[in-house]
Amino acid sequence: MVKHKLVKKKGLTEEEFYKLKEKLIWLRKIARNRRESRSSCEMFDKNEVVFQLDERRVPVNIGLKKRIEAEKIVEEFMIMTNYEVAKKLVNDFGSNSLIIYHPKPLDCNLQHLNGYVSDLGVKFKADNMMNLEQEFKRLFQKE
């Protein structure tokens, strides 16, 4: 199906299609090898938590979105790119080159989340991002 679309609708020749396929397989291998070398870092190999909101933007359900291989490959190359850019900035500008700021979630949002999950009978401590991540891990490990 993909071959048909690329060859017939996009005008690729058979040879161009197979060259593209080889390059994509090569990129996938690189991404997988890099991801495996970081296997101790769970942060980059987890599903995304998603919330279903009602019309008032209040959470009514919570679940996990399964990540597909293409998302993982793109993510891996984004991480590699960020790393190379950071190296360049540090080399060019020294210790003043990077300022990373991750604002903490608004207290009212965390309170709302805590209230929602406690209404479901779940003990949940989400007073900061680290605890929030740990609580989600704990919550979904029980399933």
Coordinates of N, CA and C in Angstrom, one line a residue:
M1 N 0.8 -1.2 0.0 CA 0.0 0.0 0.0 C 0.9 1.3 0.0
V2 N 1.9 1.3 0.9 CA 2.7 2.5 1.0 C 3.5 2.6 -0.3
K3 N 4.0 1.5 -0.8 CA 4.8 1.5 -2.0 C 4.0 2.0 -3.2
H4 N 2.7 1.5 -3.2 CA 1.8 1.9 -4.3 C 1.6 3.4 -4.3
K5 N 1.4 4.0 -3.1 CA 1.2 5.4 -3.0 C 2.4 6.2 -3.4
L6 N 3.6 5.8 -2.9 CA 4.8 6.5 -3.2 C 5.2 6.4 -4.7
V7 N 5.0 5.2 -5.2 CA 5.4 5.0 -6.6 C 4.4 5.6 -7.6
K8 N 3.1 5.3 -7.4 CA 2.1 5.8 -8.3 C 1.7 7.2 -8.1
K9 N 1.4 7.6 -6.9 CA 0.8 8.9 -6.6 C 1.9 10.0 -6.5
K10 N 3.0 9.7 -6.0 CA 4.1 10.7 -5.7 C 5.1 10.7 -6.8
G11 N 5.0 9.8 -7.7 CA 5.9 9.8 -8.9 C 7.3 9.2 -8.6
L12 N 7.5 8.4 -7.6 CA 8.8 7.8 -7.3 C 9.0 6.6 -8.3
T13 N 10.2 6.4 -8.7 CA 10.5 5.2 -9.5 C 10.7 4.1 -8.5
E14 N 10.7 2.8 -9.0 CA 10.9 1.7 -8.1 C 12.3 1.8 -7.4
E15 N 13.3 2.3 -8.1 CA 14.6 2.4 -7.6 C 14.6 3.5 -6.5
E16 N 13.9 4.6 -6.7 CA 13.9 5.7 -5.7 C 13.1 5.2 -4.5
F17 N 12.1 4.4 -4.7 CA 11.3 3.8 -3.5 C 12.2 3.0 -2.7
Y18 N 13.0 2.1 -3.3 CA 13.8 1.1 -2.5 C 15.0 1.9 -1.9
K19 N 15.5 2.9 -2.5 CA 16.6 3.7 -1.8 C 16.0 4.4 -0.6
L20 N 14.8 5.0 -0.7 CA 14.2 5.6 0.4 C 13.9 4.7 1.5
K21 N 13.4 3.5 1.2 CA 13.1 2.4 2.1 C 14.4 2.0 2.9
E22 N 15.5 1.9 2.2 CA 16.8 1.5 2.8 C 17.2 2.6 3.8
K23 N 17.1 3.9 3.4 CA 17.5 5.0 4.3 C 16.6 5.0 5.5
L24 N 15.3 4.8 5.4 CA 14.4 4.8 6.5 C 14.8 3.6 7.5
I25 N 15.1 2.5 6.9 CA 15.5 1.3 7.8 C 16.8 1.7 8.5
W26 N 17.7 2.3 7.8 CA 19.0 2.7 8.4 C 18.7 3.7 9.6
L27 N 17.9 4.7 9.4 CA 17.5 5.6 10.4 C 16.9 5.0 11.6
R28 N 16.0 4.0 11.3 CA 15.3 3.3 12.4 C 16.3 2.5 13.2
K29 N 17.3 1.9 12.6 CA 18.4 1.1 13.3 C 19.2 2.1 14.2
I30 N 19.5 3.2 13.7 CA 20.3 4.2 14.5 C 19.5 4.6 15.7
A31 N 18.2 4.9 15.5 CA 17.3 5.4 16.6 C 17.2 4.3 17.6
R32 N 17.0 3.1 17.2 CA 16.8 1.9 18.1 C 18.1 1.7 19.0
N33 N 19.2 1.8 18.3 CA 20.5 1.5 19.0 C 20.7 2.6 20.0
R34 N 20.4 3.9 19.7 CA 20.6 5.0 20.6 C 19.6 4.8 21.8
R35 N 18.4 4.5 21.5 CA 17.4 4.3 22.6 C 17.8 3.2 23.5
E36 N 18.3 2.1 23.0 CA 18.7 0.9 23.8 C 19.9 1.3 24.6
S37 N 20.8 2.2 24.1 CA 22.0 2.6 24.9 C 21.6 3.5 26.1
R38 N 20.4 4.0 26.1 CA 19.8 4.8 27.1 C 18.8 4.1 27.9
S39 N 18.8 2.8 27.8 CA 17.7 2.0 28.4 C 17.5 2.2 29.9
S40 N 18.5 2.7 30.6 CA 18.3 2.9 32.0 C 17.5 4.2 32.2
C41 N 17.3 5.0 31.2 CA 16.5 6.2 31.4 C 15.1 6.0 30.9
E42 N 14.2 5.6 31.9 CA 12.8 5.4 31.6 C 12.1 6.6 31.1
M43 N 12.6 7.7 31.3 CA 11.9 9.0 31.0 C 11.5 9.0 29.5
F44 N 12.4 8.4 28.7 CA 12.2 8.5 27.2 C 11.5 7.3 26.6
D45 N 11.1 6.4 27.4 CA 10.4 5.2 26.9 C 9.1 4.9 27.6
K46 N 8.2 5.8 27.6 CA 7.0 5.6 28.3 C 5.8 6.1 27.4
N47 N 4.7 5.6 27.7 CA 3.5 6.1 27.0 C 3.1 7.4 27.6
E48 N 2.3 8.1 26.8 CA 1.9 9.5 27.2 C 0.5 9.4 28.0
V49 N 0.4 10.1 29.1 CA -0.8 10.1 29.8 C -1.7 11.1 29.1
V50 N -3.0 10.7 28.9 CA -3.9 11.6 28.2 C -5.2 11.8 29.1
F51 N -5.7 12.9 29.1 CA -6.9 13.2 29.8 C -8.1 13.5 28.8
Q52 N -9.2 12.9 29.1 CA -10.4 13.3 28.3 C -11.1 14.4 29.1
L53 N -11.4 15.5 28.5 CA -12.0 16.6 29.1 C -13.4 16.8 28.7
D54 N -14.3 17.3 29.6 CA -15.6 17.6 29.2 C -15.7 19.0 28.6
E55 N -16.9 19.5 28.3 CA -17.0 20.8 27.6 C -16.5 22.0 28.5
R56 N -16.4 21.8 29.8 CA -15.9 22.8 30.7 C -14.4 22.7 30.9
R57 N -13.8 21.7 30.2 CA -12.3 21.4 30.3 C -12.0 20.8 31.6
V58 N -12.9 20.1 32.2 CA -12.7 19.3 33.4 C -12.4 17.9 33.1
P59 N -11.3 17.3 33.6 CA -11.0 15.9 33.3 C -12.1 15.0 33.7
V60 N -12.5 14.1 32.8 CA -13.6 13.1 33.1 C -13.0 11.7 33.0
N61 N -11.9 11.5 32.4 CA -11.3 10.2 32.2 C -9.8 10.4 32.0
I62 N -9.0 9.3 32.3 CA -7.6 9.4 32.2 C -7.2 8.0 31.5
G63 N -6.1 8.1 30.7 CA -5.7 6.9 30.1 C -4.3 7.1 29.5
L64 N -3.8 6.1 28.8 CA -2.5 6.1 28.2 C -2.6 6.0 26.7
K65 N -1.8 6.8 26.0 CA -1.7 6.8 24.6 C -0.4 6.0 24.2
K66 N -0.6 4.9 23.5 CA 0.5 4.1 23.1 C 1.3 4.8 22.0
R67 N 2.6 4.8 22.2 CA 3.5 5.5 21.2 C 3.8 4.5 20.1
I68 N 3.9 5.0 18.9 CA 4.2 4.1 17.8 C 5.7 4.3 17.4
E69 N 6.2 3.4 16.6 CA 7.6 3.4 16.3 C 8.0 4.7 15.6
A70 N 7.2 5.2 14.8 CA 7.6 6.5 14.1 C 7.8 7.6 15.1
E71 N 6.9 7.7 16.1 CA 7.1 8.7 17.1 C 8.4 8.6 17.9
K72 N 8.7 7.3 18.2 CA 10.0 7.1 18.9 C 11.2 7.4 18.1
I73 N 11.1 7.2 16.8 CA 12.3 7.5 15.9 C 12.4 9.0 15.8
V74 N 11.3 9.8 15.6 CA 11.4 11.2 15.6 C 11.9 11.8 16.9
E75 N 11.4 11.3 18.0 CA 11.8 11.7 19.3 C 13.3 11.5 19.5
E76 N 13.8 10.3 19.1 CA 15.2 10.0 19.2 C 16.1 11.0 18.5
F77 N 15.7 11.4 17.2 CA 16.5 12.3 16.5 C 16.3 13.8 17.0
M78 N 15.2 14.1 17.6 CA 15.1 15.4 18.3 C 16.0 15.4 19.5
I79 N 16.1 14.4 20.2 CA 17.0 14.3 21.4 C 18.5 14.5 20.9
M80 N 18.8 13.8 19.8 CA 20.2 13.9 19.3 C 20.5 15.3 18.8
T81 N 19.5 15.9 18.2 CA 19.7 17.3 17.7 C 19.8 18.3 18.9
N82 N 19.0 18.1 19.9 CA 19.1 19.0 21.0 C 20.5 18.8 21.7
Y83 N 21.0 17.6 21.8 CA 22.3 17.4 22.4 C 23.4 18.1 21.6
E84 N 23.3 18.0 20.2 CA 24.4 18.6 19.4 C 24.3 20.1 19.4
V85 N 23.1 20.7 19.5 CA 22.9 22.1 19.6 C 23.5 22.6 21.0
A86 N 23.2 21.8 22.0 CA 23.7 22.2 23.3 C 25.2 22.2 23.4
K87 N 25.8 21.2 22.7 CA 27.3 21.1 22.7 C 27.9 22.3 22.0
K88 N 27.2 22.7 20.9 CA 27.7 23.9 20.1 C 27.6 25.1 20.9
L89 N 26.4 25.3 21.6 CA 26.3 26.5 22.4 C 27.3 26.6 23.5
V90 N 27.5 25.5 24.2 CA 28.5 25.5 25.3 C 29.9 25.8 24.7
N91 N 30.2 25.2 23.6 CA 31.6 25.4 23.0 C 31.7 26.9 22.6
D92 N 30.7 27.5 22.0 CA 30.7 28.9 21.5 C 30.6 29.9 22.6
F93 N 29.7 29.6 23.6 CA 29.4 30.7 24.6 C 29.7 30.3 26.0
G94 N 30.3 29.2 26.3 CA 30.7 28.8 27.6 C 29.6 28.6 28.6
S95 N 29.8 28.8 29.8 CA 28.8 28.4 30.9 C 27.6 29.3 30.9
N96 N 27.6 30.4 30.2 CA 26.4 31.3 30.1 C 25.5 30.9 28.9
S97 N 25.7 29.8 28.3 CA 25.0 29.5 27.1 C 23.6 28.9 27.2
L98 N 23.4 28.2 28.3 CA 22.1 27.5 28.4 C 21.4 27.9 29.7
I99 N 20.1 28.3 29.5 CA 19.3 28.6 30.6 C 18.0 27.8 30.4
I100 N 17.8 26.8 31.2 CA 16.6 26.0 31.0 C 15.6 26.3 32.2
Y101 N 14.4 26.6 31.9 CA 13.5 27.0 32.9 C 12.2 26.1 32.6
H102 N 11.8 25.3 33.6 CA 10.6 24.5 33.5 C 9.7 25.0 34.7
P103 N 8.7 25.9 34.3 CA 7.9 26.3 35.4 C 7.1 25.2 36.0
K104 N 6.9 25.3 37.3 CA 6.1 24.3 38.0 C 4.6 24.5 37.6
P105 N 3.8 23.4 37.6 CA 2.4 23.5 37.3 C 1.7 24.5 38.3
L106 N 0.7 25.1 37.8 CA -0.1 26.0 38.7 C -0.7 25.2 39.8
D107 N -0.7 25.7 41.0 CA -1.2 25.0 42.1 C -2.7 24.6 41.9
C108 N -3.5 25.6 41.3 CA -4.9 25.3 41.1 C -5.1 24.1 40.2
N109 N -4.2 23.9 39.2 CA -4.3 22.7 38.3 C -4.0 21.4 39.1
L110 N -3.0 21.5 39.9 CA -2.6 20.3 40.7 C -3.7 20.0 41.7
Q111 N -4.3 21.0 42.4 CA -5.4 20.8 43.3 C -6.6 20.1 42.6
H112 N -6.9 20.6 41.4 CA -8.0 20.1 40.6 C -7.8 18.6 40.3
L113 N -6.5 18.3 39.9 CA -6.2 16.9 39.5 C -6.3 16.0 40.8
N114 N -5.7 16.5 41.9 CA -5.8 15.8 43.1 C -7.3 15.5 43.5
G115 N -8.1 16.5 43.4 CA -9.5 16.4 43.7 C -10.2 15.4 42.8
Y116 N -9.9 15.4 41.6 CA -10.5 14.5 40.6 C -10.1 13.0 40.9
V117 N -8.9 12.8 41.1 CA -8.5 11.4 41.3 C -8.9 10.9 42.7
S118 N -9.0 11.8 43.7 CA -9.5 11.4 45.0 C -11.0 11.0 45.0
D119 N -11.7 11.7 44.1 CA -13.1 11.4 43.9 C -13.3 10.0 43.3
L120 N -12.3 9.5 42.6 CA -12.3 8.1 42.1 C -11.8 7.1 43.1
G121 N -11.4 7.6 44.3 CA -10.9 6.7 45.4 C -9.5 6.4 45.3
V122 N -8.7 7.2 44.6 CA -7.3 7.0 44.4 C -6.5 8.0 45.3
K123 N -5.6 7.4 46.1 CA -4.7 8.3 46.9 C -3.6 8.8 45.9
F124 N -3.5 10.1 45.9 CA -2.6 10.7 44.9 C -1.9 11.9 45.5
K125 N -0.6 12.0 45.4 CA 0.1 13.2 45.9 C 0.8 13.8 44.7
A126 N 0.2 14.9 44.2 CA 0.8 15.6 43.0 C 1.1 17.0 43.4
D127 N 2.0 17.3 44.3 CA 2.3 18.7 44.7 C 3.4 19.3 43.9
N128 N 4.1 18.4 43.1 CA 5.2 18.9 42.2 C 5.3 18.0 41.0
M129 N 6.1 18.3 40.0 CA 6.2 17.5 38.8 C 6.8 16.1 39.1
M130 N 7.8 16.1 40.0 CA 8.5 14.8 40.3 C 7.5 13.9 40.9
N131 N 6.7 14.4 41.9 CA 5.7 13.5 42.5 C 4.6 13.1 41.6
L132 N 4.2 14.1 40.7 CA 3.2 13.8 39.7 C 3.6 12.6 38.8
E133 N 4.8 12.6 38.3 CA 5.3 11.6 37.5 C 5.4 10.2 38.2
Q134 N 5.9 10.3 39.5 CA 5.9 9.1 40.3 C 4.5 8.5 40.6
E135 N 3.6 9.4 40.8 CA 2.2 8.9 41.1 C 1.6 8.3 39.9
F136 N 1.8 8.8 38.7 CA 1.3 8.2 37.5 C 1.9 6.9 37.3
K137 N 3.2 6.7 37.5 CA 3.9 5.4 37.3 C 3.2 4.4 38.3
R138 N 3.1 4.8 39.6 CA 2.5 4.0 40.6 C 1.1 3.6 40.2
L139 N 0.3 4.5 39.7 CA -1.1 4.3 39.4 C -1.2 3.3 38.3
F140 N -0.4 3.4 37.2 CA -0.5 2.6 36.1 C 0.2 1.2 36.2
Q141 N 1.1 1.1 37.2 CA 1.7 -0.2 37.4 C 0.7 -1.2 38.1
K142 N -0.3 -0.6 38.7 CA -1.3 -1.5 39.3 C -2.2 -2.2 38.3
E143 N -2.3 -1.7 37.1 CA -3.2 -2.3 36.1 C -2.6 -3.5 35.5

